[in-house]
PDB file of C-alpha atoms in Angstrom:
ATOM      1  CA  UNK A   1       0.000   0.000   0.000  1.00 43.00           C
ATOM      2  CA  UNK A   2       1.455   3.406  -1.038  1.00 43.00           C
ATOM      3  CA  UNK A   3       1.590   6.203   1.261  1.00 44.00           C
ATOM      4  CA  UNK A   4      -0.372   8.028  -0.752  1.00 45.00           C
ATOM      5  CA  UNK A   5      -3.660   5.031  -0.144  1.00 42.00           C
ATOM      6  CA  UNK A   6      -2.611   5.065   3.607  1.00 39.00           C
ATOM      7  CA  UNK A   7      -2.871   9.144   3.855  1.00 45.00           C
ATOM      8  CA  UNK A   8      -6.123   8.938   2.279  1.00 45.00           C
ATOM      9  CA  UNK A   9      -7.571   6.562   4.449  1.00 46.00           C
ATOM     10  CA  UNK A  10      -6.965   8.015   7.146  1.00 52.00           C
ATOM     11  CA  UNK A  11      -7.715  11.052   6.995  1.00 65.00           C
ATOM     12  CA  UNK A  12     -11.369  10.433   5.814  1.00 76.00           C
ATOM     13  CA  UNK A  13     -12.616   8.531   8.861  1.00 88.00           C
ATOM     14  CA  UNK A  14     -13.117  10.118  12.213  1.00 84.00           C
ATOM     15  CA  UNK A  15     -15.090  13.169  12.833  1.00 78.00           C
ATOM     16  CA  UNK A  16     -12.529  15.804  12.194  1.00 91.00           C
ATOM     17  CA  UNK A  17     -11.778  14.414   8.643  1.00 94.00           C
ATOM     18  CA  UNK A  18     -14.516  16.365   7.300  1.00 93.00           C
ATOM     19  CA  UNK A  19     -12.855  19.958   8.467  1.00 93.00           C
ATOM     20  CA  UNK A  20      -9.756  19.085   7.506  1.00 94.00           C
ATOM     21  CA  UNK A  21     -10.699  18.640   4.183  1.00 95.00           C
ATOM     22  CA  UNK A  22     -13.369  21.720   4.274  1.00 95.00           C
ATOM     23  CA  UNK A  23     -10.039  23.555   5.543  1.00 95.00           C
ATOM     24  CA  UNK A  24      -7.761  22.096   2.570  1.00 96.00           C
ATOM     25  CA  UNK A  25     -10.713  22.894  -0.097  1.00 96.00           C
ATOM     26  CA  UNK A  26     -10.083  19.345  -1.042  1.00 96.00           C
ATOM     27  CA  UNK A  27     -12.767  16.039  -1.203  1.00 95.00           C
ATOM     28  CA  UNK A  28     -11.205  12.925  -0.132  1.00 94.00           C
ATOM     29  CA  UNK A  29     -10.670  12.170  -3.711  1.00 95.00           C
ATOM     30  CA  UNK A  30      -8.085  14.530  -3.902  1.00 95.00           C
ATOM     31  CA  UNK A  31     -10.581  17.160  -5.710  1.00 97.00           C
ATOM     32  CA  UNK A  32     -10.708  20.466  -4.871  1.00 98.00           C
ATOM     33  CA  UNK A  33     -14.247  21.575  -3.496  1.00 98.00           C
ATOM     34  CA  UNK A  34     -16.109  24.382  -5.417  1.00 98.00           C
ATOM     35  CA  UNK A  35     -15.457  27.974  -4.376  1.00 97.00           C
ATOM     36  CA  UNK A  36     -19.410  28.697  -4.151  1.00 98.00           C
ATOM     37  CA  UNK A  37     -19.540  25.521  -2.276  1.00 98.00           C
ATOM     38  CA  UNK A  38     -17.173  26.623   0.433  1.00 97.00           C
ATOM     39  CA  UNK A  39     -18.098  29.808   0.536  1.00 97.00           C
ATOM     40  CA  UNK A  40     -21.909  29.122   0.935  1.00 98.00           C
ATOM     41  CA  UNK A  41     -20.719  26.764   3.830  1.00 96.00           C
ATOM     42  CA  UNK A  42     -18.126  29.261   5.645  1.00 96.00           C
ATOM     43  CA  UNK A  43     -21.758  31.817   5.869  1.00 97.00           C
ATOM     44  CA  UNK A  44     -23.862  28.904   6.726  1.00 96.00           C
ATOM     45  CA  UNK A  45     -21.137  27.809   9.347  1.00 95.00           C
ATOM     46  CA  UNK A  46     -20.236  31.664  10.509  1.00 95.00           C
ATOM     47  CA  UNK A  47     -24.126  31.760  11.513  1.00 95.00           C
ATOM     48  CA  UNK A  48     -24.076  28.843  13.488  1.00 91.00           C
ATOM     49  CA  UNK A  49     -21.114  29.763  15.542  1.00 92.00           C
ATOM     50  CA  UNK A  50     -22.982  33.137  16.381  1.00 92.00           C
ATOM     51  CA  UNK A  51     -26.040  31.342  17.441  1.00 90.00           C
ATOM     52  CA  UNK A  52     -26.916  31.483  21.372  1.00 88.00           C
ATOM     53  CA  UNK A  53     -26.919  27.760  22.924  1.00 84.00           C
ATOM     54  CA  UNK A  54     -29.357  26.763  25.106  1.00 83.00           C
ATOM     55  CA  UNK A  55     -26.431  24.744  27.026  1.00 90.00           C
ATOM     56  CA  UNK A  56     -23.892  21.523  26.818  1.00 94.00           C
ATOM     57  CA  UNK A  57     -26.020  18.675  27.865  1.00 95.00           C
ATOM     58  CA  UNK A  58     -28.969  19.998  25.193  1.00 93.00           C
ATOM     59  CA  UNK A  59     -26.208  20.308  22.638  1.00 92.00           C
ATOM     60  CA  UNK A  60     -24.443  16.465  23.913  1.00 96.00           C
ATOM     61  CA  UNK A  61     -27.889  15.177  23.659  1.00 97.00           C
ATOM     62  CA  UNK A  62     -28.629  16.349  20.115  1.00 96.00           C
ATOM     63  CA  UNK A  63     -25.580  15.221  19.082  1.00 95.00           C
ATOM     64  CA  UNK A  64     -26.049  11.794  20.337  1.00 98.00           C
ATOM     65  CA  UNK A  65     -29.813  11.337  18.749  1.00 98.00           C
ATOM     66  CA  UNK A  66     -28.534  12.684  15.601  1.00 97.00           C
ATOM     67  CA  UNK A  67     -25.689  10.564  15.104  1.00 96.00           C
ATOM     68  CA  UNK A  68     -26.246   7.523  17.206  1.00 98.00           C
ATOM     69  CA  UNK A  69     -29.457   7.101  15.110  1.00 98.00           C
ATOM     70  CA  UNK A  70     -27.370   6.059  12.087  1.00 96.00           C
ATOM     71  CA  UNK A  71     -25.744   3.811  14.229  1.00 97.00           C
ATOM     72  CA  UNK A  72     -27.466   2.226  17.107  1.00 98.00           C
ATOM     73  CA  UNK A  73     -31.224   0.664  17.115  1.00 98.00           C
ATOM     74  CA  UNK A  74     -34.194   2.925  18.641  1.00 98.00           C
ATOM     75  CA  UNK A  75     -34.477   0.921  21.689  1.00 98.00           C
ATOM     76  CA  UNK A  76     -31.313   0.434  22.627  1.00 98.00           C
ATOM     77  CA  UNK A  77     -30.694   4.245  21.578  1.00 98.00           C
ATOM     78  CA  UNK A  78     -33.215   5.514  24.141  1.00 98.00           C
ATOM     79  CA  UNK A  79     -32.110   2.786  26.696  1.00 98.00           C
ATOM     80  CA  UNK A  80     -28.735   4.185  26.770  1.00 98.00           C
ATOM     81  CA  UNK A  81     -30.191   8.234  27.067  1.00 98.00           C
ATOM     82  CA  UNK A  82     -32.248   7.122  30.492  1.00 98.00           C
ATOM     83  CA  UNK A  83     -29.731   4.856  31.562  1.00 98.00           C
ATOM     84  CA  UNK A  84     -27.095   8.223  30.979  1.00 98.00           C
ATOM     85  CA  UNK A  85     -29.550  10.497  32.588  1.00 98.00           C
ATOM     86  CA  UNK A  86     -31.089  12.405  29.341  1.00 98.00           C
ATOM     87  CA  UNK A  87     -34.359  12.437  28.517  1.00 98.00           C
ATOM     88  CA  UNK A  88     -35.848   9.642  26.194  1.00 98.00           C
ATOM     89  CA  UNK A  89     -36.156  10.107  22.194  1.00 98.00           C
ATOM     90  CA  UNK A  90     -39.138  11.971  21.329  1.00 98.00           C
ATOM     91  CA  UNK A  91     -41.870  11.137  19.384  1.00 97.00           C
ATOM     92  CA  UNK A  92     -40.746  13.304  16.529  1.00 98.00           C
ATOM     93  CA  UNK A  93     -37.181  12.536  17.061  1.00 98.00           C
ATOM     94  CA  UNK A  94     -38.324   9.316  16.281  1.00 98.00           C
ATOM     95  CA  UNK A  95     -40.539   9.979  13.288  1.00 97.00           C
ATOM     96  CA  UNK A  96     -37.272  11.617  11.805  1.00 97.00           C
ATOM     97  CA  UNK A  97     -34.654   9.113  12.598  1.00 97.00           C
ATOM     98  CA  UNK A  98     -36.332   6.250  12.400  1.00 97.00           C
ATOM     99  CA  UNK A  99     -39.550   6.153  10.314  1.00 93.00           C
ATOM    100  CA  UNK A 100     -37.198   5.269   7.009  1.00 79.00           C
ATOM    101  CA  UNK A 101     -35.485   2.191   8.853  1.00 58.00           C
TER     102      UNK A 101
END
């Protein structure tokens, strides 16, 4: 395997992949992402960062339905929030995560 394959690979898994590539203007393929492209997500991004949170454990909780949706079954999803102390999916959490599956 080349060093070229290995750099590749790993830099497109784990969650900071996708930054680093934003930040390099480059896809994991090596091609460069469209100016408009970045530039519509930099503003899209920039309005984000000035939002006002409504605090950490909101934000760790959305974080966890949203991602451990594509990963982990409903049950055992909302097991794991009451057994961590957060309150259990909601009905239209699980309308949007799960009604597809």
């Amino acid at each position: 395997m080349s060093s070229e394959t290995t750099s590749t690979s790993q830099t497109s898994i784990g969650a900071d992949a996708i930054d680093l590539a934003i930040a390099q203007g480059l896809d994991f393929d090596g091609s460069p992402i469209p100016p408009a492209k970045l530039e519509l997500y930099t503003k899209v991004m920039g309005l984000e960062a000035g939002r006002q949170r409504s605090g950490v454990s909101n934000t760790m909780r959305s974080r966890i339905v949203r991602i451990g949706a594509k990963h982990i079954s409903q049950a055992e999803l909302n097991q794991m929030l009451i057994d961590a102390d957060f309150a259990p999916l909601k009905e239209k959490e699980i309308a949007f995560y799960y009604s597809g599956k």
